[in-house]
CSV table of C-alpha atoms and ligand atoms in Angstrom, one decimal:
chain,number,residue,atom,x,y,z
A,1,UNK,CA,-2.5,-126.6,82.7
A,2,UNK,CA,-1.9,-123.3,81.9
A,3,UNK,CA,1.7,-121.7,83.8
A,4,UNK,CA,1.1,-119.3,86.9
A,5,UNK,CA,2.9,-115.9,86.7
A,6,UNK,CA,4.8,-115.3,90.0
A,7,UNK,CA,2.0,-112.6,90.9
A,8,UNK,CA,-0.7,-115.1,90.1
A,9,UNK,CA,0.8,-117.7,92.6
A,10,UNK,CA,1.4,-115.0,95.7
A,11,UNK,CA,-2.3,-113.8,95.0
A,12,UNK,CA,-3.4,-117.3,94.6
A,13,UNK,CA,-1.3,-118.3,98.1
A,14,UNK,CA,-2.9,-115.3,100.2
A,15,UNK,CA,-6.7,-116.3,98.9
A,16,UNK,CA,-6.2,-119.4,99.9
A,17,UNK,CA,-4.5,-118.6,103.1
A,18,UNK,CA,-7.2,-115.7,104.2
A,19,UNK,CA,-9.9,-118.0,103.3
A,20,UNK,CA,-8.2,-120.8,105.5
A,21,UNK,CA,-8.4,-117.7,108.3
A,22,UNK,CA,-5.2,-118.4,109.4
A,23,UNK,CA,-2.9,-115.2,107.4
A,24,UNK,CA,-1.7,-112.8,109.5
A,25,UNK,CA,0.2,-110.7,108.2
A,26,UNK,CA,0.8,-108.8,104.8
A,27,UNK,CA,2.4,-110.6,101.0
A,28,UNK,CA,4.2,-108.8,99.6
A,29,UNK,CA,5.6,-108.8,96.0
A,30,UNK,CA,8.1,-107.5,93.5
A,31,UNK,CA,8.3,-108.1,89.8
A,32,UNK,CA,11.6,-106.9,88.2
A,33,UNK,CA,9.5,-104.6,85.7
A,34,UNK,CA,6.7,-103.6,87.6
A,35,UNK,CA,8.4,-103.0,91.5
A,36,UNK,CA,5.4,-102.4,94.0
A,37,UNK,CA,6.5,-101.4,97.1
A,38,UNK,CA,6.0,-103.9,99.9
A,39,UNK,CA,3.1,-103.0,102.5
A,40,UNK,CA,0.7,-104.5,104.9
A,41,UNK,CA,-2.4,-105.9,103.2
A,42,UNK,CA,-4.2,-107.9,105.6
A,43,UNK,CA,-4.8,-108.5,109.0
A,44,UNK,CA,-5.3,-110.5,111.4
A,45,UNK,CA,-8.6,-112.1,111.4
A,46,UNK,CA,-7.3,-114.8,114.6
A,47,UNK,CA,-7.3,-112.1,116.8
A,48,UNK,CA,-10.7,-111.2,116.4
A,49,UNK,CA,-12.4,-109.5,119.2
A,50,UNK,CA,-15.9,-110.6,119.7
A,51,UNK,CA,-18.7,-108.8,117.5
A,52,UNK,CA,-20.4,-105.7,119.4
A,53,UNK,CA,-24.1,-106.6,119.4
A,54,UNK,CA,-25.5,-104.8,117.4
A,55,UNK,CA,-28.8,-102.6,117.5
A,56,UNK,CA,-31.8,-104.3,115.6
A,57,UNK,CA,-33.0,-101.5,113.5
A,58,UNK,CA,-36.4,-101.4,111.4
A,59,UNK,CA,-36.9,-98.8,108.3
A,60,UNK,CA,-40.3,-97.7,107.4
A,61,UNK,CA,-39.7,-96.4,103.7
A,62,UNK,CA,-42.7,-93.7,102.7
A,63,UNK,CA,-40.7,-91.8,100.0
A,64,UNK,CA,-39.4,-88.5,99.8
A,65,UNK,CA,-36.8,-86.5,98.1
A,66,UNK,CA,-34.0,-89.2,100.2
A,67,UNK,CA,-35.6,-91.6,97.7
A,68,UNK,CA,-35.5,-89.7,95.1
A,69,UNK,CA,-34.4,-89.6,91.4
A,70,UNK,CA,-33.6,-86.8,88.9
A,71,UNK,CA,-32.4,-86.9,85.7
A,72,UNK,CA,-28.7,-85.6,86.1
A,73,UNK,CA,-26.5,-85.1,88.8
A,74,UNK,CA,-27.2,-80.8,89.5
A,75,UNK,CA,-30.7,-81.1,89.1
A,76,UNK,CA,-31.9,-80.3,93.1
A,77,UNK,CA,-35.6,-79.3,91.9
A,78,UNK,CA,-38.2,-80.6,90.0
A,79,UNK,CA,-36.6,-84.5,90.5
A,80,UNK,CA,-39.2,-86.9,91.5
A,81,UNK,CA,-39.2,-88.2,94.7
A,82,UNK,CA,-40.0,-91.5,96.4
A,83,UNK,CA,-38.7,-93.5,93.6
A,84,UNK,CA,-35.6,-95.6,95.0
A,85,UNK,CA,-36.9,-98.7,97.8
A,86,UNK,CA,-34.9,-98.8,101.4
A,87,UNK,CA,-32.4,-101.4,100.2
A,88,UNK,CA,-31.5,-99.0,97.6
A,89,UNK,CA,-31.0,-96.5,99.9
A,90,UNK,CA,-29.0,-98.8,102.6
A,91,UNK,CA,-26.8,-99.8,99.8
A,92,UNK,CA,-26.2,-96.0,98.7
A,93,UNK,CA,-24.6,-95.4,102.7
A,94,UNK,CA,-21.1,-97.1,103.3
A,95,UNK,CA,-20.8,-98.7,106.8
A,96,UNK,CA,-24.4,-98.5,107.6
A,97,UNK,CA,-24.5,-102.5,107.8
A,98,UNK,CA,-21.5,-102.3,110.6
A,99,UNK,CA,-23.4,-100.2,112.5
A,100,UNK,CA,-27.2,-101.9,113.1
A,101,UNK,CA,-29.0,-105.2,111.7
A,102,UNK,CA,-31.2,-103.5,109.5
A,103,UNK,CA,-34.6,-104.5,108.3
A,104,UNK,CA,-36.7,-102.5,106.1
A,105,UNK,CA,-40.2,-102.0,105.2
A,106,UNK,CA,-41.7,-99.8,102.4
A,107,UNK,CA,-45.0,-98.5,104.0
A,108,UNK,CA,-45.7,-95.7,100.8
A,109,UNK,CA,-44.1,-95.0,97.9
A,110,UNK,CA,-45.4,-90.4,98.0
A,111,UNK,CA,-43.8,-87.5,97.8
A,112,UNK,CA,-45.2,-85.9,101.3
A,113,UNK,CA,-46.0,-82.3,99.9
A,114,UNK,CA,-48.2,-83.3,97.5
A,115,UNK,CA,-49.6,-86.7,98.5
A,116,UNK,CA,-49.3,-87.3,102.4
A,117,UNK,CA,-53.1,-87.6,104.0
A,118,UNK,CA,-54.5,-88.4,107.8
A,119,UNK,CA,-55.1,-92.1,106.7
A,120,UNK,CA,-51.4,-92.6,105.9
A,121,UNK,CA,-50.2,-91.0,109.2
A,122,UNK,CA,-52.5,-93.1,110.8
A,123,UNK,CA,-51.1,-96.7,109.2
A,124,UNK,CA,-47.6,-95.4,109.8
A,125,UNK,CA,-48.1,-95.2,113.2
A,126,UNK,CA,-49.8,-98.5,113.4
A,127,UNK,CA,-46.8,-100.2,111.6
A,128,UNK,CA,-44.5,-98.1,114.1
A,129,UNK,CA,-46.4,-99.2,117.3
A,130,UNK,CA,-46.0,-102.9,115.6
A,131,UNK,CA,-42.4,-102.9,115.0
A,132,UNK,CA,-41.6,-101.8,118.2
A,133,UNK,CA,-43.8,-104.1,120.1
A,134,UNK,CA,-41.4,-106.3,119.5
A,135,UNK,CA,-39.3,-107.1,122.1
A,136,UNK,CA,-36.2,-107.9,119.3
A,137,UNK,CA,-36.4,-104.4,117.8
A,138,UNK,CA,-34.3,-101.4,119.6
A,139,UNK,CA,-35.6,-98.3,116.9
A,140,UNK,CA,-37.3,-97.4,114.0
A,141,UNK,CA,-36.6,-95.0,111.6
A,142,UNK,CA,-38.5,-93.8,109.1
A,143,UNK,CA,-37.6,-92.2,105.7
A,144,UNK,CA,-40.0,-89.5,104.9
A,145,UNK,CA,-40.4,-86.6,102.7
A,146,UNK,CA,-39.5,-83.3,104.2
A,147,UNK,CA,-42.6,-80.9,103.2
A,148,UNK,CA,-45.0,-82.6,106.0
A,149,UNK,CA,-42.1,-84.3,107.9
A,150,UNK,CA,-43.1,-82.4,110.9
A,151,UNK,CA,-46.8,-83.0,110.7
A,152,UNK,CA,-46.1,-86.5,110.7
A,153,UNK,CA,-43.6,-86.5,113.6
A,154,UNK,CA,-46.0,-84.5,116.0
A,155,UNK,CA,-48.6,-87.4,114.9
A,156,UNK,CA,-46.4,-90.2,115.8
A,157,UNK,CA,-45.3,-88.2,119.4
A,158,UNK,CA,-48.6,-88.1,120.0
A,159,UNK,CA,-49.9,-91.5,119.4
A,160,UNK,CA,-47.3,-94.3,119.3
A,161,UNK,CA,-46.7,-96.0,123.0
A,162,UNK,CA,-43.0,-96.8,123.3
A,163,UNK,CA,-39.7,-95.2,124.9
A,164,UNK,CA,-37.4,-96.9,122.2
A,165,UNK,CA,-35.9,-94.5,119.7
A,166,UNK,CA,-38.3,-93.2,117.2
A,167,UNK,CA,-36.5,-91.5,114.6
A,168,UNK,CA,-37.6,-89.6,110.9
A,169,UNK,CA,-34.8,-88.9,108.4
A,170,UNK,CA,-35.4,-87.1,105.2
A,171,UNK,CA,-32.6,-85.1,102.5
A,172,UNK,CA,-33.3,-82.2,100.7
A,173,UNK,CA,-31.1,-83.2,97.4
A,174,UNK,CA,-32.3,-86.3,95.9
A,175,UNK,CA,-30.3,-89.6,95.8
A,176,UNK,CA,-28.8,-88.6,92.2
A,177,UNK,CA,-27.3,-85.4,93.0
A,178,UNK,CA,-23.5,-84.3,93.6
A,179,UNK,CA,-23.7,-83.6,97.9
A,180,UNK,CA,-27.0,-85.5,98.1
A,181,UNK,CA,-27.3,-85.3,101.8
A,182,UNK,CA,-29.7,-88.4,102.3
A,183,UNK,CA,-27.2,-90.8,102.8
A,184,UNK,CA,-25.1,-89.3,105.8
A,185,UNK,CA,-28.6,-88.2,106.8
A,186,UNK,CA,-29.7,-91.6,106.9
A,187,UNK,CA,-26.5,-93.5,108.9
A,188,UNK,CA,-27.0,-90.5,111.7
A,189,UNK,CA,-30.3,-91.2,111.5
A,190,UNK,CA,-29.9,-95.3,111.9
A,191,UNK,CA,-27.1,-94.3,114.8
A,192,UNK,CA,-29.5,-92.7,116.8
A,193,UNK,CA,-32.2,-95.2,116.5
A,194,UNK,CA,-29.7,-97.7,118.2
A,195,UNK,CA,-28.8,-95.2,120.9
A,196,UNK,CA,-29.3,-95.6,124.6
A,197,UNK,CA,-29.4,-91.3,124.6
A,198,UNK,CA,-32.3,-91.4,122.7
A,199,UNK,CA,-34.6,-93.5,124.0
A,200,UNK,CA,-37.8,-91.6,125.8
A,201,UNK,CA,-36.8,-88.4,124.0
A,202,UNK,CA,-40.4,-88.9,121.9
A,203,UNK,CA,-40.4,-88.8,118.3
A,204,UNK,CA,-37.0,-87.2,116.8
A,205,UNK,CA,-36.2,-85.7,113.4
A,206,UNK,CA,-32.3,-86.3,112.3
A,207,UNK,CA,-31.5,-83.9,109.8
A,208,UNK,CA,-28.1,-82.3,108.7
A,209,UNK,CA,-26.5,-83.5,112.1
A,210,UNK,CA,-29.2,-82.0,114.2
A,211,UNK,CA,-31.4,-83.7,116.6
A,212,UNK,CA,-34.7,-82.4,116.6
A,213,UNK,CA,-37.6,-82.7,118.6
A,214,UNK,CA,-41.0,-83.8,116.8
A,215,UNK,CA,-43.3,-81.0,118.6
A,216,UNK,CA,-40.3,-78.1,118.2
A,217,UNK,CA,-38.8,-78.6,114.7
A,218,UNK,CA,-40.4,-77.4,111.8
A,219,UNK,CA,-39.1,-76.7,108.1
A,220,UNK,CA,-37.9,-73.3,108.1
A,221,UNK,CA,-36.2,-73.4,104.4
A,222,UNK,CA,-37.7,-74.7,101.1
A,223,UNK,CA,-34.3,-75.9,99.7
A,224,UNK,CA,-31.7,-75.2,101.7
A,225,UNK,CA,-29.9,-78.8,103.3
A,226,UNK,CA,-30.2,-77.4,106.5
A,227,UNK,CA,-33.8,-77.0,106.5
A,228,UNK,CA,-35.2,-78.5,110.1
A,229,UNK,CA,-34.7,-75.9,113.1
A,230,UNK,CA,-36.6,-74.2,116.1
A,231,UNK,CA,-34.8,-70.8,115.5
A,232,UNK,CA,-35.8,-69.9,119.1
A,233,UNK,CA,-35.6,-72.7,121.0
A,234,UNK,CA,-33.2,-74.7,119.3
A,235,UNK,CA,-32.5,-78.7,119.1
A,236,UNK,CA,-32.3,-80.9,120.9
A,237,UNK,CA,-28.8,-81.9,120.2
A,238,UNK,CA,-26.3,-83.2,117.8
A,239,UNK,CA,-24.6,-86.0,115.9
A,240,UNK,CA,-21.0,-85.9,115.1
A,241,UNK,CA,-18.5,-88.4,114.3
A,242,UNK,CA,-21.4,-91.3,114.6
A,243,UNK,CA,-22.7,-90.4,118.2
A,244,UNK,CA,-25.3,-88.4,119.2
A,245,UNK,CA,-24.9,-85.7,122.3
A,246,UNK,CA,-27.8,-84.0,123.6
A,247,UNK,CA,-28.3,-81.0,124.9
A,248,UNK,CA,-31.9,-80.2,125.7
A,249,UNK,CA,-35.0,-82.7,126.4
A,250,UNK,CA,-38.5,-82.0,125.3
A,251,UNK,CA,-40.6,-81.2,128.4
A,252,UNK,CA,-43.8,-81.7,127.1
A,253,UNK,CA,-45.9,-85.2,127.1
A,254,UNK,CA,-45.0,-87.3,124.5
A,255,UNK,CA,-45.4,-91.3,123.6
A,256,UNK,CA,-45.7,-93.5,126.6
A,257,UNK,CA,-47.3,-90.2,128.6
A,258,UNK,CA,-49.8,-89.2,125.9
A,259,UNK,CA,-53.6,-89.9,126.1
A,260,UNK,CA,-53.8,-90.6,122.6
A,261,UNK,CA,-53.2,-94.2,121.6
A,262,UNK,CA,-52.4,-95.0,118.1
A,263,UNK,CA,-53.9,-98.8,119.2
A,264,UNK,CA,-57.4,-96.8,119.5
A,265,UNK,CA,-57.1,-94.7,116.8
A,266,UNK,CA,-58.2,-95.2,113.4
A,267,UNK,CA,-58.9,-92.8,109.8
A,268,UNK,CA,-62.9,-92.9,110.8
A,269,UNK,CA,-61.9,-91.3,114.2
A,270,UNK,CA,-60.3,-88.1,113.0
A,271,UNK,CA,-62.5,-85.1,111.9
A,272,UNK,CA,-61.7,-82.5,109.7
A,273,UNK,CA,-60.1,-79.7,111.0
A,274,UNK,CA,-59.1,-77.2,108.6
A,275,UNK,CA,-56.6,-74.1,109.0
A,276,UNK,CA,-57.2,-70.4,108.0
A,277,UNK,CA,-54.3,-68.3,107.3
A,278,UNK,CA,-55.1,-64.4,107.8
A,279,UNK,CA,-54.1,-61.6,105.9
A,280,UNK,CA,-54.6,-57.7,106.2
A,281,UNK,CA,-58.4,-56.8,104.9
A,282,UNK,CA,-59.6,-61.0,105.4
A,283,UNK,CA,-62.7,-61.6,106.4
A,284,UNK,CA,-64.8,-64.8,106.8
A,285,UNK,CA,-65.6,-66.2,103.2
A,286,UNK,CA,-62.6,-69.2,104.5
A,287,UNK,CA,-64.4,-70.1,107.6
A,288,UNK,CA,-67.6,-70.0,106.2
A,289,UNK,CA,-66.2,-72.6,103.6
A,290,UNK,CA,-64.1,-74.6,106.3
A,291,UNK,CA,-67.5,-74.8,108.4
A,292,UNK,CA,-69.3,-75.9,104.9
A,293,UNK,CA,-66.7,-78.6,104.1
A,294,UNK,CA,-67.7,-80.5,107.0
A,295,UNK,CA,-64.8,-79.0,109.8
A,296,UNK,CA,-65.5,-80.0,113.2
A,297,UNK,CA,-61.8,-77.7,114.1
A,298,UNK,CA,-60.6,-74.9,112.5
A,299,UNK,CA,-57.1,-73.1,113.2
A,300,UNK,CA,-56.8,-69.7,112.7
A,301,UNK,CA,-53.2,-68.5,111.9
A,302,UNK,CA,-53.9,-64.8,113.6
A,303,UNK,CA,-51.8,-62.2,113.2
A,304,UNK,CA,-49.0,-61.2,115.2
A,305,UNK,CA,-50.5,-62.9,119.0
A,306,UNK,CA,-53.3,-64.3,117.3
A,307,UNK,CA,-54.9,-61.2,116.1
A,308,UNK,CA,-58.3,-61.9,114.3
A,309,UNK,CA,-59.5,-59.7,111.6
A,310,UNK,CA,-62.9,-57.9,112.6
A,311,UNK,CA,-64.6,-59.2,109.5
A,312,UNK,CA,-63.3,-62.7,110.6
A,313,UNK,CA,-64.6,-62.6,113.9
A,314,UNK,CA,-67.9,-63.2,113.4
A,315,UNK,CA,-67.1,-66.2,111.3
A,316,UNK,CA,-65.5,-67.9,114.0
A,317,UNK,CA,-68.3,-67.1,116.2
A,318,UNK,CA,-70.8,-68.3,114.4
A,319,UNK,CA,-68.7,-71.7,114.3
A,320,UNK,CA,-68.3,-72.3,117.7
A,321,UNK,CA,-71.9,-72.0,118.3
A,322,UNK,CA,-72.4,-74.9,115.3
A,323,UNK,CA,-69.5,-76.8,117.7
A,324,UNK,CA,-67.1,-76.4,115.6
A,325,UNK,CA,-63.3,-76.1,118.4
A,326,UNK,CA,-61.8,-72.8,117.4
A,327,UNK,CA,-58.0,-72.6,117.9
A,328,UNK,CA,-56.3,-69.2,117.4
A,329,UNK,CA,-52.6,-69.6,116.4
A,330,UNK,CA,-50.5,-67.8,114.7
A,331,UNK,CA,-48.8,-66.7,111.0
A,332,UNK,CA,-45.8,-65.6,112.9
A,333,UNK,CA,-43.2,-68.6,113.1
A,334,UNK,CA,-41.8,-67.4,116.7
A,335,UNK,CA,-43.2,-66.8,120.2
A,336,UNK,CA,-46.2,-68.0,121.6
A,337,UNK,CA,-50.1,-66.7,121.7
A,338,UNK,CA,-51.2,-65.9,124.8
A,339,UNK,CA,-54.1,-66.7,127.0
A,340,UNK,CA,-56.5,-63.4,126.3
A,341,UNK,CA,-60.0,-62.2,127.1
A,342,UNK,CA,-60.8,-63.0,123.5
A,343,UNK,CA,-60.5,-66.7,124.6
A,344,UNK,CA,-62.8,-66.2,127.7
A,345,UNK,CA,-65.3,-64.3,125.4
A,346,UNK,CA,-65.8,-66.4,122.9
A,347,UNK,CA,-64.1,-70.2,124.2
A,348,UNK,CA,-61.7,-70.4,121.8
A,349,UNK,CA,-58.9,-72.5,122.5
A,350,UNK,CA,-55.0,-70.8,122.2
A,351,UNK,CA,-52.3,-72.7,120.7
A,352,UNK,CA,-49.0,-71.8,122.9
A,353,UNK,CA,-46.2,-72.1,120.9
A,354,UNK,CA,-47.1,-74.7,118.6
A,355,UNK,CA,-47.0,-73.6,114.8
A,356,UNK,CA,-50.8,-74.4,112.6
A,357,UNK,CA,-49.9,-77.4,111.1
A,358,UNK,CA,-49.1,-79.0,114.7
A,359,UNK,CA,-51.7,-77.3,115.9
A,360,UNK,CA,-54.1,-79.2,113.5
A,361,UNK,CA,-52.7,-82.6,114.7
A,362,UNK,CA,-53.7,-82.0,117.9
A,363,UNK,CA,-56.7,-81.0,117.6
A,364,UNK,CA,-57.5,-84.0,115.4
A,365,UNK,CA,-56.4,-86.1,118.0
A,366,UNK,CA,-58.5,-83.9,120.9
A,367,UNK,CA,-61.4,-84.0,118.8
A,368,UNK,CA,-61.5,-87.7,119.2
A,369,UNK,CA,-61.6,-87.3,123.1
A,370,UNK,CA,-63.8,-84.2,123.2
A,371,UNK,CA,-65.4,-81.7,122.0
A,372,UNK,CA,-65.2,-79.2,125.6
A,373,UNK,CA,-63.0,-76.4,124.8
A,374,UNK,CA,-61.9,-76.5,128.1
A,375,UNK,CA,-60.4,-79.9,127.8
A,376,UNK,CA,-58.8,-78.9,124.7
A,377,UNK,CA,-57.4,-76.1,126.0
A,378,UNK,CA,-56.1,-78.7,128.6
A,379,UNK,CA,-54.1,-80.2,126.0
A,380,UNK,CA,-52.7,-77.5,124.2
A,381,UNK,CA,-51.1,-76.3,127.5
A,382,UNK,CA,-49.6,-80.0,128.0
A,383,UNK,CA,-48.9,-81.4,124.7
B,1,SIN,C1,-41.5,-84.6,99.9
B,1,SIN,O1,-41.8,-84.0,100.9
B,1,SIN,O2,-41.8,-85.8,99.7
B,1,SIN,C2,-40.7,-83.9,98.8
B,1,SIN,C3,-39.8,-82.9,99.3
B,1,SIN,C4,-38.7,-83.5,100.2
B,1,SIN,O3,-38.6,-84.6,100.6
B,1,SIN,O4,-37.8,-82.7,100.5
């Protein structure tokens, strides 16, 4: 047998000693030509306190640029994203293990500005209702592209029946780039899943060590990392240092208060409900269309408080008659349209503060209640 250097044997005595679980303190050693100075290298491991429990955490993966991949490390366009699967992506965050028991699932594979649809929404809420349905499971998170995070956040306010922690995480660098911001993204993200603070705060976006709420946030910068923000009314609240601390709580109804249930729903319930943006000298050429296609909703992004073009107008009142729900919103990304005699006139529904794109998820989900515009406006003023 082959003789043991002096380093090999106090290496080999500490292996066998931690793996024994009985070394307490440090080895330390000194070789005449190679000094190392002597310092503490292990701990005690007898002393143990018991293991926190730990939250039991479930990822729904559907892509994104968090999951994605570009070809060197300063490329922050063009990447492709939704490449890398959630166990890639748990490995890619140090600690994140220590912090929950984590099980993942990869629900789709799409970059969301390009490829997310109604159908998708609706099976991602299915699989959310399921996960937490179980009694074992304290939070799901889901990793999701940023373009239509927030369309996709609103839905699963809206539908899902649960007060545990309900959480979407996406990055605006992909996985490959120097600062990529999905991984710290993603541990605050898993933290505030397993958090007692968050639970019946409805759906939350984590983002840049923000909290956010689903209904509020919306994507105010196309590739800035600190993209998610209600520049008026602000978030929610924070995460620093691995804890989240609130601030604010939404005060409309979300999850467990809403009356749409994602265990009711399915893709064959939700109509088509198209929105038209409006510009100086429109007219009604996109209404027409949207009526055309098949619409059974259209919202109008108005300008300034909902301002509808004159050569519009008549577009949208020809629609209603068909029974098509008209909601006038706004282009503007702050304040709120207001209840006016255009409303009365013509029973068109008016969004509040809600921005288009929300504003089409609820009136998807209204549609499959009603068609009264009365009913709908009912739900714009609560939801
Ligand atoms: C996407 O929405 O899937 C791509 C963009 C992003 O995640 O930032």
């Amino acid at each position: 047998m082959k003789k043991l250097t002096t380093m090999k044997k106090v290496a080999l005595t500490a292996l066998t000693l931690m793996a024994s679980g009985i070394i307490i303190i440090s080895s330390s050693y000194t070789d005449a030509s190679h000094p190392v100075e002597a310092k503490q290298i292990i701990t005690s491991n007898t002393t143990n306190p018991v293991k926190k429990k730990l939250p039991n955490i479930k990822i729904l993966a559907t892509g994104g640029t968090i999951a994605g991949t570009g070809s060197t490390s300063v490329q922050t366009t063009g990447y492709q994203a939704g490449v890398l699967t959630p166990d890639q992506l748990i490995d890619a965050v140090p600690g994140l293990k220590d912090v929950a028991n984590i099980s993942t699932e990869q629900v789709a594979h799409i970059d969301s500005g390009t490829s997310n649809t109604d159908a998708l929404m609706v099976k991602l809420a299915k699989d959310v209702q399921k996960a937490l349905d179980d009694p074992e499971c304290d939070g799901v998170v889901i990793t999701h592209g940023t373009d239509t995070m927030e369309e996709t956040a609103y839905f699963l306010n809206l539908t899902v029946h649960s007060d545990k922690p309900i959480v979407l995480v996406g990055a605006m660098r992909p996985s490959t780039s120097l600062s990529a911001d999905g991984p710290l993204n993603l541990y605050n993200a898993v933290i505030l899943a397993g958090s007692k603070e968050a639970r019946d705060k409805g759906v939350l976006i984590s983002m840049n060590g923000k909290i956010g709420s689903a209904r509020d946030t919306f994507k105010t910068n196309t590739t800035d990392v600190d993209a998610f923000d209600n520049p008026e009314l602000g978030s929610l609240g924070y995460i620093q240092g691995g804890k989240p601390y609130f601030y604010n709580v939404p005060t409309k109804k979300h999850t467990t208060e809403s009356d749409f249930d994602i265990r009711k729903i399915t893709e064959d319930n939700l109509h088509r409900v198209d929105i038209v943006y409006s510009h100086a000298d429109d007219d009604r050429v996109m209404v027409d269309a949207a009526v055309a296609a098949g619409a059974k909703g259209i919202i109008h992004a108005g300008t300034g408080n909902g301002s509808i073009n004159e050569k519009t107008l008549p577009g949208l009142q020809d629609a209603v008659k068909k029974g098509v729900v008209v909601v006038r919103d706004t282009r503007v990304p702050e304040g709120m349209v207001t209840h006016e005699q255009i409303d009365e006139d013509n029973h068109f529904v008016n969004s509040g503060n809600i921005n288009p794109q929300k504003a089409r998820i609820l009136l998807m989900l209204a549609l499959t209640k009603t068609e009264d515009p009365n009913k709908i406006q009912e739900y714009f003023n609560e939801y």
